[in-house]
Every structure is written in structure tokens, then in C-alpha cells.
Tab-separated table of C-alpha atoms in Angstrom:
chain	number	residue	atom	x	y	z
V	21	MET	CA	89.047	-21.534	-129.474
V	22	ILE	CA	88.007	-18.693	-127.160
V	23	GLY	CA	87.591	-16.346	-130.131
V	24	GLY	CA	85.222	-18.811	-131.776
V	25	LEU	CA	83.151	-19.132	-128.609
V	26	LEU	CA	82.994	-15.363	-128.147
V	27	PHE	CA	82.030	-14.930	-131.797
V	28	THR	CA	79.247	-17.502	-131.456
V	29	PHE	CA	78.005	-15.872	-128.239
V	30	TRP	CA	77.813	-12.426	-129.848
V	31	ARG	CA	76.204	-13.829	-132.995
V	32	PHE	CA	73.462	-15.438	-130.929
V	33	GLY	CA	73.039	-12.107	-129.148
V	34	GLU	CA	72.593	-10.457	-132.528
V	35	ILE	CA	70.042	-13.042	-133.613
V	36	VAL	CA	68.105	-12.685	-130.347
V	37	THR	CA	67.901	-8.900	-130.740
V	38	LEU	CA	67.155	-9.025	-134.472
V	39	ILE	CA	64.137	-11.322	-134.229
V	40	PRO	CA	61.964	-8.932	-132.134
V	41	THR	CA	63.072	-6.035	-134.336
V	42	LEU	CA	61.955	-7.960	-137.404
V	43	GLY	CA	58.604	-8.748	-135.816
V	44	MET	CA	57.870	-5.203	-134.704
V	45	LEU	CA	58.907	-3.598	-137.968
V	46	ALA	CA	57.070	-6.263	-139.985
V	47	TYR	CA	53.945	-5.239	-138.063
V	48	PHE	CA	54.337	-1.666	-139.333
V	49	VAL	CA	55.107	-2.763	-142.878
V	50	HIS	CA	51.975	-4.951	-142.818
V	51	GLN	CA	49.825	-2.118	-141.432
V	52	PHE	CA	50.902	0.262	-144.180
V	53	GLU	CA	50.601	-2.444	-146.845
V	54	SER	CA	47.077	-3.428	-145.753
V	55	GLN	CA	45.996	0.223	-146.050
V	56	ASN	CA	47.660	0.446	-149.475
V	57	LEU	CA	50.086	3.118	-148.275
V	58	LEU	CA	53.804	3.482	-148.746
V	59	THR	CA	55.841	2.471	-145.728
V	60	PRO	CA	57.848	5.425	-144.382
V	61	ASN	CA	61.588	5.342	-145.030
V	62	SER	CA	62.307	5.469	-141.313
V	63	VAL	CA	60.646	2.090	-140.812
V	64	LEU	CA	61.587	0.546	-144.132
V	65	VAL	CA	65.345	1.178	-143.914
V	66	LEU	CA	65.699	-0.420	-140.495
V	67	PHE	CA	63.407	-3.290	-141.523
V	68	ILE	CA	65.450	-4.137	-144.625
V	69	VAL	CA	68.734	-3.888	-142.734
V	70	SER	CA	67.345	-6.125	-139.978
V	71	VAL	CA	66.167	-8.767	-142.454
V	72	LEU	CA	69.527	-8.875	-144.210
V	73	ALA	CA	71.477	-8.826	-140.945
V	74	ALA	CA	69.407	-11.655	-139.470
V	75	ALA	CA	70.008	-13.802	-142.540
V	76	TRP	CA	73.733	-12.985	-142.445
V	77	ALA	CA	74.012	-13.746	-138.731
V	78	ILE	CA	72.238	-17.091	-139.054
V	79	VAL	CA	74.335	-18.160	-142.050
V	80	THR	CA	77.625	-17.226	-140.404
V	81	VAL	CA	76.726	-19.092	-137.209
V	82	PHE	CA	75.844	-22.286	-139.042
V	83	ARG	CA	78.887	-22.064	-141.316
V	84	ARG	CA	81.484	-21.317	-138.648
V	85	LYS	CA	84.341	-23.122	-140.404
V	86	SER	CA	83.982	-21.121	-143.610
V	87	THR	CA	83.456	-17.993	-141.492
V	88	ARG	CA	86.771	-18.636	-139.781
V	89	ASP	CA	88.508	-19.311	-143.100
V	90	SER	CA	87.267	-16.057	-144.623
V	91	ALA	CA	87.280	-13.976	-141.457
V	92	ASN	CA	88.497	-10.789	-143.158
V	93	PHE	CA	85.605	-10.837	-145.630
V	94	VAL	CA	83.037	-11.573	-142.918
V	95	SER	CA	84.542	-8.783	-140.813
V	96	LEU	CA	84.148	-6.375	-143.735
V	97	ILE	CA	80.500	-7.357	-144.200
V	98	ASP	CA	79.899	-6.909	-140.461
V	99	LEU	CA	81.345	-3.399	-140.691
V	100	ALA	CA	79.006	-2.746	-143.610
V	101	PHE	CA	76.101	-3.801	-141.370
V	102	VAL	CA	77.349	-1.402	-138.686
V	103	GLY	CA	77.057	1.402	-141.236
V	104	ALA	CA	73.660	0.177	-142.398
V	105	PHE	CA	72.345	0.052	-138.836
V	106	ILE	CA	73.666	3.553	-138.222
V	107	ALA	CA	71.693	4.682	-141.276
V	108	GLY	CA	68.571	2.876	-140.055
V	109	VAL	CA	68.829	4.347	-136.579
V	110	TYR	CA	69.475	7.789	-138.056
V	111	GLU	CA	66.310	7.530	-140.145
V	112	LEU	CA	64.317	6.576	-137.032
V	113	ARG	CA	65.913	9.274	-134.834
V	114	TYR	CA	62.663	11.227	-134.346
V	115	ILE	CA	61.367	8.534	-131.989
V	116	ALA	CA	64.238	9.008	-129.511
V	117	ASN	CA	62.592	11.894	-127.657
V	118	ALA	CA	59.015	10.645	-127.950
V	119	ASP	CA	57.058	10.006	-124.774
V	120	CYS	CA	55.261	6.708	-125.317
V	121	THR	CA	53.705	6.273	-121.881
V	122	ASN	CA	51.375	8.397	-119.839
V	123	PHE	CA	51.075	7.815	-116.116
V	124	SER	CA	48.124	9.422	-114.377
V	125	ALA	CA	46.747	9.331	-110.882
V	126	ASP	CA	43.058	10.000	-110.340
V	127	SER	CA	41.742	11.343	-107.092
V	128	HIS	CA	38.744	9.054	-107.383
V	129	PHE	CA	39.141	5.696	-105.683
V	130	SER	CA	36.264	3.326	-105.026
V	131	VAL	CA	35.921	0.003	-103.266
V	132	THR	CA	32.784	-2.098	-103.409
V	133	VAL	CA	32.082	-4.925	-101.001
V	134	ASN	CA	29.444	-7.434	-101.976
V	135	ASN	CA	28.720	-11.136	-101.554
V	136	ASP	CA	31.284	-12.111	-104.220
V	137	GLY	CA	34.156	-10.276	-102.590
V	138	VAL	CA	35.805	-6.923	-102.802
V	139	SER	CA	36.158	-5.031	-106.069
V	140	GLY	CA	37.518	-1.620	-106.737
V	141	SER	CA	39.336	0.635	-109.095
V	142	SER	CA	42.871	1.800	-108.749
V	143	PRO	CA	43.595	5.506	-108.870
V	144	PHE	CA	46.703	4.866	-110.963
V	145	ARG	CA	46.628	4.460	-114.722
V	146	LEU	CA	49.433	3.651	-117.118
V	147	ASN	CA	48.634	4.303	-120.746
V	148	THR	CA	51.147	3.135	-123.348
V	149	ASP	CA	51.009	3.998	-127.037
V	150	LYS	CA	51.760	0.630	-128.647
V	151	ASN	CA	53.046	1.977	-131.955
V	152	CYS	CA	55.344	4.484	-130.298
V	153	ALA	CA	56.699	1.886	-127.873
V	154	MET	CA	57.391	-0.612	-130.664
V	155	LEU	CA	59.216	1.988	-132.750
V	156	LYS	CA	61.249	3.047	-129.732
V	157	ALA	CA	62.155	-0.579	-128.964
V	158	SER	CA	63.202	-1.089	-132.602
V	159	PHE	CA	65.324	2.050	-132.340
V	160	ALA	CA	67.018	0.704	-129.201
V	161	PHE	CA	67.584	-2.732	-130.763
V	162	GLY	CA	69.088	-1.007	-133.805
V	163	ILE	CA	71.606	0.772	-131.591
V	164	MET	CA	72.393	-2.484	-129.807
V	165	ASN	CA	72.964	-4.267	-133.109
V	166	CYS	CA	75.340	-1.506	-134.234
V	167	ILE	CA	77.460	-2.298	-131.204
V	168	PHE	CA	77.074	-6.087	-131.551
V	169	PHE	CA	78.106	-6.147	-135.212
V	170	PHE	CA	81.100	-3.936	-134.442
V	171	ILE	CA	82.190	-6.352	-131.700
V	172	THR	CA	81.863	-9.391	-133.978
V	173	SER	CA	83.765	-7.571	-136.718
V	174	PHE	CA	86.550	-6.890	-134.243
V	175	LEU	CA	86.540	-10.508	-133.029
V	176	LEU	CA	86.772	-11.786	-136.596
V	177	LEU	CA	89.975	-9.854	-137.138
V	178	PHE	CA	91.561	-11.927	-134.378
V	179	MET	CA	90.051	-15.178	-135.646
V	180	HIS	CA	91.702	-14.870	-139.037
V	181	ARG	CA	94.255	-17.612	-139.522
V	182	LYS	CA	97.104	-17.218	-141.912
V	183	ARG	CA	97.591	-20.237	-144.075
V	184	ASP	CA	100.933	-21.909	-143.737
V	185	ASP	CA	102.248	-22.667	-147.202
V	186	ARG	CA	105.155	-24.723	-145.838
V	187	ASN	CA	102.884	-27.653	-145.048
V	188	VAL	CA	101.512	-27.905	-148.550
V	189	GLU	CA	102.842	-30.912	-150.402
V	190	VAL	CA	103.220	-30.495	-154.123
V	191	LYS	CA	103.398	-33.638	-156.169
V	192	GLU	CA	104.453	-33.322	-159.745
V	193	THR	CA	104.309	-36.111	-162.233
V	194	TYR	CA	105.789	-36.088	-165.683
V	195	ARG	CA	104.614	-38.313	-168.414
V	196	ARG	CA	106.846	-38.989	-171.319
V	197	ARG	CA	105.160	-39.298	-174.624
V	198	SER	CA	106.727	-40.925	-177.576
V	199	HIS	CA	106.169	-39.931	-181.130
V	200	ASP	CA	106.639	-43.312	-182.705
V	201	SER	CA	104.664	-43.981	-185.809
V	202	ARG	CA	102.996	-47.321	-186.161
């Protein structure tokens, strides 16, 4: 009971972190596709793994009974997704040390008072590179999903139920056939 609830909780966590990853990486795939360019492997690997993992997570949540019955198989597939996410994160590793934001402070500060009110400009500016920030967020979500899929794989090992063959009732019927000629 508790294992099933924990499994469902972690699966929903996986789905919640996979959906933004899919959206951000789909943006990059669309940008490259619209310019008739090949999508870089770093983006494409994590995108494909995220699509497959999201489909797997949704199917296993909605089919919890069959997931529980075949927990060892589902655990093996989850471990395969751990490896796939490690590969996707490894391909996108260059973004880990990238600086996506630039904070600057200007010495110029102005305030204007007129009949409509007070207006002015702030001396502080925060500039964020959207593409860099989205790739970095996808990288972070990929690492999170590595951990989440490992946890669900571990939980599934405890959810596996051994079937008790003693409760199976076997009913055998014999039919006697005669070979009489008519």
C-alpha cells in the first residue's frame, strides 16, 4: 500500500519535471527544423529520452495494477531510463558552466516628475539569455529525472509480489470416449 503510494508520488514528480523539459527541448528542435538545420546531438538525445520517458511514466501510472504485477520488468526499464538520462545529460554537459545571466548596475539614475506621476529608470539591469537558460534548465531536469527514475526503480523492487501457487485450484476433467461402431 505505502509502496504503491510512494511509487505514484514519484511518478507524478517525474511527469511534472518531464513536461517542461519536453517543451523547452521541443522549442530548440522546432527552431533548428524551421531553419532547415540538423538539431545538435546534445539537444536531440535528451529530447528523445524525455519523450520516451514521459510516455513510459504516464502509461505506468495509469496501469498501476499491471505495473505491480510486472514490477521487475518495469524496474529494469526504469534503470534503462536512468542510463539514457545519464547519456542525455552527458551530451549536454557543456551548458553546466555557462553563465546565462548578466547583472549590471549603471551609475546613471533618473527620475522625472510630471503631471502624470513619477517615472524613472532603475540603475540595475538583469539580462538573461533565453536559449542558454532553457538549456540549463533542461540539463537540471535531466539530472533530476536520473534520480527520480532510480528511486522508482528501487521502489518497484519492493513492490514485486511473488505469486502464491498454493492457492491455485486445478480442475481436471476426463472424458471417456467409446469406440463403438454404429
